[in-house]
Amino acid sequence: VNRDITLFMSIRKVALTYLMFYLGLIGLFPMKEAVFDIPMPSAIVDQFSDVLSRGQKVLAHIAHFLMMNRLLFWHLQRRGIKVVVFVLNNEKNFAVADRYNVDGIMTDFPSRLAKYHSDNRECSGSKVGESSQILGKEDE
């Protein structure tokens, strides 16, 4: 086993993590992964609002409420697991992610994210701006 390779949680492991969290058993759940990466449901609604039905939008907002949980993120971070959300491409979504104190944001527009963090450095709760590494494809 190469310990230099960063392990991301699989979809199955993410689902199990949420299940254990909501059952109150998260502290007993073993985790060897270093990154908990999830989509931010409200960003999906923003990106596809013109094609989603009202029911799909309601489901996405319920998913956002269940998935974007500060206590879960705090617990994972205390265990040394980075919390990363994807794919956020506008300032509104960057601000939402900032409020959850995530460790990373995946974006298609890293220059927008860098500008957001430089403009909002004093009020940012997120650790994203601390890293010099921003992953994503650049604005064209």
JSON list of C-alpha atoms in Angstrom, two decimals:
[
{"chain": "A", "resi": 1, "resn": "VAL", "atom": "CA", "xyz": [0.00, 0.00, 0.00]},
{"chain": "A", "resi": 2, "resn": "ASN", "atom": "CA", "xyz": [1.37, 3.39, -1.02]},
{"chain": "A", "resi": 3, "resn": "ARG", "atom": "CA", "xyz": [0.67, 5.77, 1.88]},
{"chain": "A", "resi": 4, "resn": "ASP", "atom": "CA", "xyz": [1.53, 8.80, -0.30]},
{"chain": "A", "resi": 5, "resn": "ILE", "atom": "CA", "xyz": [-1.69, 8.42, -2.29]},
{"chain": "A", "resi": 6, "resn": "THR", "atom": "CA", "xyz": [-4.61, 10.48, -0.99]},
{"chain": "A", "resi": 7, "resn": "LEU", "atom": "CA", "xyz": [-7.76, 8.40, -0.66]},
{"chain": "A", "resi": 8, "resn": "PHE", "atom": "CA", "xyz": [-11.12, 9.93, -1.49]},
{"chain": "A", "resi": 9, "resn": "MET", "atom": "CA", "xyz": [-14.31, 8.36, -0.12]},
{"chain": "A", "resi": 10, "resn": "SER", "atom": "CA", "xyz": [-16.33, 6.28, -2.55]},
{"chain": "A", "resi": 11, "resn": "ILE", "atom": "CA", "xyz": [-20.03, 7.03, -3.05]},
{"chain": "A", "resi": 12, "resn": "ARG", "atom": "CA", "xyz": [-20.82, 3.96, -0.95]},
{"chain": "A", "resi": 13, "resn": "LYS", "atom": "CA", "xyz": [-18.57, 5.17, 1.88]},
{"chain": "A", "resi": 14, "resn": "VAL", "atom": "CA", "xyz": [-20.08, 8.68, 1.73]},
{"chain": "A", "resi": 15, "resn": "ALA", "atom": "CA", "xyz": [-23.58, 7.16, 2.05]},
{"chain": "A", "resi": 16, "resn": "LEU", "atom": "CA", "xyz": [-22.44, 4.98, 4.97]},
{"chain": "A", "resi": 17, "resn": "THR", "atom": "CA", "xyz": [-20.85, 8.02, 6.62]},
{"chain": "A", "resi": 18, "resn": "TYR", "atom": "CA", "xyz": [-24.14, 9.90, 6.48]},
{"chain": "A", "resi": 19, "resn": "LEU", "atom": "CA", "xyz": [-26.04, 6.86, 7.78]},
{"chain": "A", "resi": 20, "resn": "MET", "atom": "CA", "xyz": [-23.64, 6.42, 10.71]},
{"chain": "A", "resi": 21, "resn": "PHE", "atom": "CA", "xyz": [-23.76, 10.16, 11.44]},
{"chain": "A", "resi": 22, "resn": "TYR", "atom": "CA", "xyz": [-27.56, 10.30, 11.57]},
{"chain": "A", "resi": 23, "resn": "LEU", "atom": "CA", "xyz": [-27.68, 7.10, 13.66]},
{"chain": "A", "resi": 24, "resn": "GLY", "atom": "CA", "xyz": [-25.24, 8.66, 16.13]},
{"chain": "A", "resi": 25, "resn": "LEU", "atom": "CA", "xyz": [-22.60, 6.00, 15.47]},
{"chain": "A", "resi": 26, "resn": "ILE", "atom": "CA", "xyz": [-20.10, 8.09, 13.48]},
{"chain": "A", "resi": 27, "resn": "GLY", "atom": "CA", "xyz": [-17.48, 7.86, 16.25]},
{"chain": "A", "resi": 28, "resn": "LEU", "atom": "CA", "xyz": [-17.43, 4.07, 15.93]},
{"chain": "A", "resi": 29, "resn": "PHE", "atom": "CA", "xyz": [-17.17, 4.11, 12.14]},
{"chain": "A", "resi": 30, "resn": "PRO", "atom": "CA", "xyz": [-13.62, 3.44, 10.85]},
{"chain": "A", "resi": 31, "resn": "MET", "atom": "CA", "xyz": [-12.35, 5.77, 8.12]},
{"chain": "A", "resi": 32, "resn": "LYS", "atom": "CA", "xyz": [-9.02, 5.44, 6.34]},
{"chain": "A", "resi": 33, "resn": "GLU", "atom": "CA", "xyz": [-9.83, 7.98, 3.64]},
{"chain": "A", "resi": 34, "resn": "ALA", "atom": "CA", "xyz": [-8.36, 11.48, 3.72]},
{"chain": "A", "resi": 35, "resn": "VAL", "atom": "CA", "xyz": [-11.02, 13.34, 1.71]},
{"chain": "A", "resi": 36, "resn": "PHE", "atom": "CA", "xyz": [-14.81, 13.48, 2.03]},
{"chain": "A", "resi": 37, "resn": "ASP", "atom": "CA", "xyz": [-15.97, 14.94, -1.28]},
{"chain": "A", "resi": 38, "resn": "ILE", "atom": "CA", "xyz": [-19.62, 15.62, -2.00]},
{"chain": "A", "resi": 39, "resn": "PRO", "atom": "CA", "xyz": [-21.71, 17.64, -4.43]},
{"chain": "A", "resi": 40, "resn": "MET", "atom": "CA", "xyz": [-23.43, 20.67, -2.98]},
{"chain": "A", "resi": 41, "resn": "PRO", "atom": "CA", "xyz": [-27.11, 20.12, -3.90]},
{"chain": "A", "resi": 42, "resn": "SER", "atom": "CA", "xyz": [-28.03, 23.81, -3.95]},
{"chain": "A", "resi": 43, "resn": "ALA", "atom": "CA", "xyz": [-25.31, 24.38, -6.57]},
{"chain": "A", "resi": 44, "resn": "ILE", "atom": "CA", "xyz": [-26.92, 21.72, -8.76]},
{"chain": "A", "resi": 45, "resn": "VAL", "atom": "CA", "xyz": [-30.26, 23.52, -8.47]},
{"chain": "A", "resi": 46, "resn": "ASP", "atom": "CA", "xyz": [-28.60, 26.82, -9.44]},
{"chain": "A", "resi": 47, "resn": "GLN", "atom": "CA", "xyz": [-26.87, 25.27, -12.43]},
{"chain": "A", "resi": 48, "resn": "PHE", "atom": "CA", "xyz": [-29.87, 23.33, -13.78]},
{"chain": "A", "resi": 49, "resn": "SER", "atom": "CA", "xyz": [-32.85, 25.36, -12.49]},
{"chain": "A", "resi": 50, "resn": "ASP", "atom": "CA", "xyz": [-34.30, 25.81, -15.97]},
{"chain": "A", "resi": 51, "resn": "VAL", "atom": "CA", "xyz": [-34.65, 22.04, -16.56]},
{"chain": "A", "resi": 52, "resn": "LEU", "atom": "CA", "xyz": [-35.56, 20.83, -13.06]},
{"chain": "A", "resi": 53, "resn": "SER", "atom": "CA", "xyz": [-39.18, 20.36, -12.08]},
{"chain": "A", "resi": 54, "resn": "ARG", "atom": "CA", "xyz": [-40.53, 21.91, -8.89]},
{"chain": "A", "resi": 55, "resn": "GLY", "atom": "CA", "xyz": [-40.46, 18.48, -7.21]},
{"chain": "A", "resi": 56, "resn": "GLN", "atom": "CA", "xyz": [-36.83, 17.93, -8.18]},
{"chain": "A", "resi": 57, "resn": "LYS", "atom": "CA", "xyz": [-35.91, 21.33, -6.77]},
{"chain": "A", "resi": 58, "resn": "VAL", "atom": "CA", "xyz": [-37.67, 20.50, -3.49]},
{"chain": "A", "resi": 59, "resn": "LEU", "atom": "CA", "xyz": [-35.79, 17.17, -3.29]},
{"chain": "A", "resi": 60, "resn": "ALA", "atom": "CA", "xyz": [-32.50, 18.96, -3.97]},
{"chain": "A", "resi": 61, "resn": "HIS", "atom": "CA", "xyz": [-33.17, 21.43, -1.15]},
{"chain": "A", "resi": 62, "resn": "ILE", "atom": "CA", "xyz": [-33.97, 18.55, 1.23]},
{"chain": "A", "resi": 63, "resn": "ALA", "atom": "CA", "xyz": [-30.74, 16.86, 0.13]},
{"chain": "A", "resi": 64, "resn": "HIS", "atom": "CA", "xyz": [-28.86, 20.11, 0.78]},
{"chain": "A", "resi": 65, "resn": "PHE", "atom": "CA", "xyz": [-30.33, 20.29, 4.29]},
{"chain": "A", "resi": 66, "resn": "LEU", "atom": "CA", "xyz": [-29.29, 16.68, 5.03]},
{"chain": "A", "resi": 67, "resn": "MET", "atom": "CA", "xyz": [-25.89, 16.68, 3.31]},
{"chain": "A", "resi": 68, "resn": "MET", "atom": "CA", "xyz": [-24.49, 20.09, 4.24]},
{"chain": "A", "resi": 69, "resn": "ASN", "atom": "CA", "xyz": [-24.17, 19.51, 7.97]},
{"chain": "A", "resi": 70, "resn": "ARG", "atom": "CA", "xyz": [-21.69, 21.60, 9.96]},
{"chain": "A", "resi": 71, "resn": "LEU", "atom": "CA", "xyz": [-21.51, 19.11, 12.82]},
{"chain": "A", "resi": 72, "resn": "LEU", "atom": "CA", "xyz": [-20.63, 16.25, 10.47]},
{"chain": "A", "resi": 73, "resn": "PHE", "atom": "CA", "xyz": [-18.01, 18.38, 8.73]},
{"chain": "A", "resi": 74, "resn": "TRP", "atom": "CA", "xyz": [-16.52, 19.40, 12.08]},
{"chain": "A", "resi": 75, "resn": "HIS", "atom": "CA", "xyz": [-16.38, 15.76, 13.18]},
{"chain": "A", "resi": 76, "resn": "LEU", "atom": "CA", "xyz": [-14.65, 14.67, 9.96]},
{"chain": "A", "resi": 77, "resn": "GLN", "atom": "CA", "xyz": [-12.16, 17.54, 10.17]},
{"chain": "A", "resi": 78, "resn": "ARG", "atom": "CA", "xyz": [-11.34, 16.64, 13.79]},
{"chain": "A", "resi": 79, "resn": "ARG", "atom": "CA", "xyz": [-10.52, 13.14, 12.50]},
{"chain": "A", "resi": 80, "resn": "GLY", "atom": "CA", "xyz": [-8.14, 14.65, 9.93]},
{"chain": "A", "resi": 81, "resn": "ILE", "atom": "CA", "xyz": [-10.45, 14.19, 6.95]},
{"chain": "A", "resi": 82, "resn": "LYS", "atom": "CA", "xyz": [-10.70, 17.09, 4.49]},
{"chain": "A", "resi": 83, "resn": "VAL", "atom": "CA", "xyz": [-14.22, 18.15, 3.44]},
{"chain": "A", "resi": 84, "resn": "VAL", "atom": "CA", "xyz": [-14.49, 19.16, -0.22]},
{"chain": "A", "resi": 85, "resn": "VAL", "atom": "CA", "xyz": [-17.59, 20.24, -2.14]},
{"chain": "A", "resi": 86, "resn": "PHE", "atom": "CA", "xyz": [-18.13, 20.32, -5.89]},
{"chain": "A", "resi": 87, "resn": "VAL", "atom": "CA", "xyz": [-18.81, 21.79, -8.53]},
{"chain": "A", "resi": 88, "resn": "LEU", "atom": "CA", "xyz": [-19.28, 25.41, -7.48]},
{"chain": "A", "resi": 89, "resn": "ASN", "atom": "CA", "xyz": [-18.93, 28.04, -10.18]},
{"chain": "A", "resi": 90, "resn": "ASN", "atom": "CA", "xyz": [-20.37, 31.29, -8.86]},
{"chain": "A", "resi": 91, "resn": "GLU", "atom": "CA", "xyz": [-19.98, 33.67, -5.95]},
{"chain": "A", "resi": 92, "resn": "LYS", "atom": "CA", "xyz": [-23.32, 32.74, -4.38]},
{"chain": "A", "resi": 93, "resn": "ASN", "atom": "CA", "xyz": [-22.25, 29.08, -4.11]},
{"chain": "A", "resi": 94, "resn": "PHE", "atom": "CA", "xyz": [-18.76, 30.01, -2.89]},
{"chain": "A", "resi": 95, "resn": "ALA", "atom": "CA", "xyz": [-20.40, 32.01, -0.09]},
{"chain": "A", "resi": 96, "resn": "VAL", "atom": "CA", "xyz": [-22.65, 29.10, 0.90]},
{"chain": "A", "resi": 97, "resn": "ALA", "atom": "CA", "xyz": [-19.68, 26.72, 1.03]},
{"chain": "A", "resi": 98, "resn": "ASP", "atom": "CA", "xyz": [-17.72, 29.29, 3.03]},
{"chain": "A", "resi": 99, "resn": "ARG", "atom": "CA", "xyz": [-20.40, 29.28, 5.73]},
{"chain": "A", "resi": 100, "resn": "TYR", "atom": "CA", "xyz": [-19.91, 25.52, 6.16]},
{"chain": "A", "resi": 101, "resn": "ASN", "atom": "CA", "xyz": [-16.14, 25.92, 6.73]},
{"chain": "A", "resi": 102, "resn": "VAL", "atom": "CA", "xyz": [-15.20, 23.36, 4.08]},
{"chain": "A", "resi": 103, "resn": "ASP", "atom": "CA", "xyz": [-11.57, 22.58, 3.34]},
{"chain": "A", "resi": 104, "resn": "GLY", "atom": "CA", "xyz": [-11.89, 22.72, -0.43]},
{"chain": "A", "resi": 105, "resn": "ILE", "atom": "CA", "xyz": [-14.04, 23.72, -3.35]},
{"chain": "A", "resi": 106, "resn": "MET", "atom": "CA", "xyz": [-13.85, 22.11, -6.76]},
{"chain": "A", "resi": 107, "resn": "THR", "atom": "CA", "xyz": [-14.70, 24.55, -9.53]},
{"chain": "A", "resi": 108, "resn": "ASP", "atom": "CA", "xyz": [-14.48, 24.92, -13.29]},
{"chain": "A", "resi": 109, "resn": "PHE", "atom": "CA", "xyz": [-13.44, 28.55, -12.75]},
{"chain": "A", "resi": 110, "resn": "PRO", "atom": "CA", "xyz": [-10.56, 28.81, -10.24]},
{"chain": "A", "resi": 111, "resn": "SER", "atom": "CA", "xyz": [-9.96, 32.48, -11.07]},
{"chain": "A", "resi": 112, "resn": "ARG", "atom": "CA", "xyz": [-13.52, 33.28, -9.89]},
{"chain": "A", "resi": 113, "resn": "LEU", "atom": "CA", "xyz": [-12.88, 31.41, -6.65]},
{"chain": "A", "resi": 114, "resn": "ALA", "atom": "CA", "xyz": [-9.55, 33.19, -6.13]},
{"chain": "A", "resi": 115, "resn": "LYS", "atom": "CA", "xyz": [-11.23, 36.56, -6.75]},
{"chain": "A", "resi": 116, "resn": "TYR", "atom": "CA", "xyz": [-14.05, 35.68, -4.34]},
{"chain": "A", "resi": 117, "resn": "HIS", "atom": "CA", "xyz": [-11.54, 34.83, -1.60]},
{"chain": "A", "resi": 118, "resn": "SER", "atom": "CA", "xyz": [-9.43, 37.91, -2.20]},
{"chain": "A", "resi": 119, "resn": "ASP", "atom": "CA", "xyz": [-12.57, 40.11, -2.08]},
{"chain": "A", "resi": 120, "resn": "ASN", "atom": "CA", "xyz": [-13.97, 38.36, 1.02]},
{"chain": "A", "resi": 121, "resn": "ARG", "atom": "CA", "xyz": [-10.86, 37.40, 2.97]},
{"chain": "A", "resi": 122, "resn": "GLU", "atom": "CA", "xyz": [-11.91, 39.11, 6.22]},
{"chain": "A", "resi": 123, "resn": "CYS", "atom": "CA", "xyz": [-15.32, 37.40, 6.45]},
{"chain": "A", "resi": 124, "resn": "SER", "atom": "CA", "xyz": [-14.37, 34.01, 5.05]},
{"chain": "A", "resi": 125, "resn": "GLY", "atom": "CA", "xyz": [-14.74, 31.08, 7.46]},
{"chain": "A", "resi": 126, "resn": "SER", "atom": "CA", "xyz": [-13.51, 28.58, 4.91]},
{"chain": "A", "resi": 127, "resn": "LYS", "atom": "CA", "xyz": [-9.98, 27.25, 4.80]},
{"chain": "A", "resi": 128, "resn": "VAL", "atom": "CA", "xyz": [-10.03, 27.17, 0.99]},
{"chain": "A", "resi": 129, "resn": "GLY", "atom": "CA", "xyz": [-8.25, 30.50, 0.54]},
{"chain": "A", "resi": 130, "resn": "GLU", "atom": "CA", "xyz": [-5.30, 29.32, 2.67]},
{"chain": "A", "resi": 131, "resn": "SER", "atom": "CA", "xyz": [-4.13, 26.87, 0.03]},
{"chain": "A", "resi": 132, "resn": "SER", "atom": "CA", "xyz": [-2.11, 27.93, -2.96]},
{"chain": "A", "resi": 133, "resn": "GLN", "atom": "CA", "xyz": [-3.46, 24.97, -4.92]},
{"chain": "A", "resi": 134, "resn": "ILE", "atom": "CA", "xyz": [-6.73, 25.59, -6.72]},
{"chain": "A", "resi": 135, "resn": "LEU", "atom": "CA", "xyz": [-7.96, 22.75, -8.91]},
{"chain": "A", "resi": 136, "resn": "GLY", "atom": "CA", "xyz": [-10.16, 23.20, -11.95]},
{"chain": "A", "resi": 137, "resn": "LYS", "atom": "CA", "xyz": [-10.09, 24.41, -15.52]},
{"chain": "A", "resi": 138, "resn": "GLU", "atom": "CA", "xyz": [-9.43, 28.08, -16.05]},
{"chain": "A", "resi": 139, "resn": "ASP", "atom": "CA", "xyz": [-11.89, 30.66, -17.40]},
{"chain": "A", "resi": 140, "resn": "GLU", "atom": "CA", "xyz": [-11.70, 30.88, -21.14]}
]
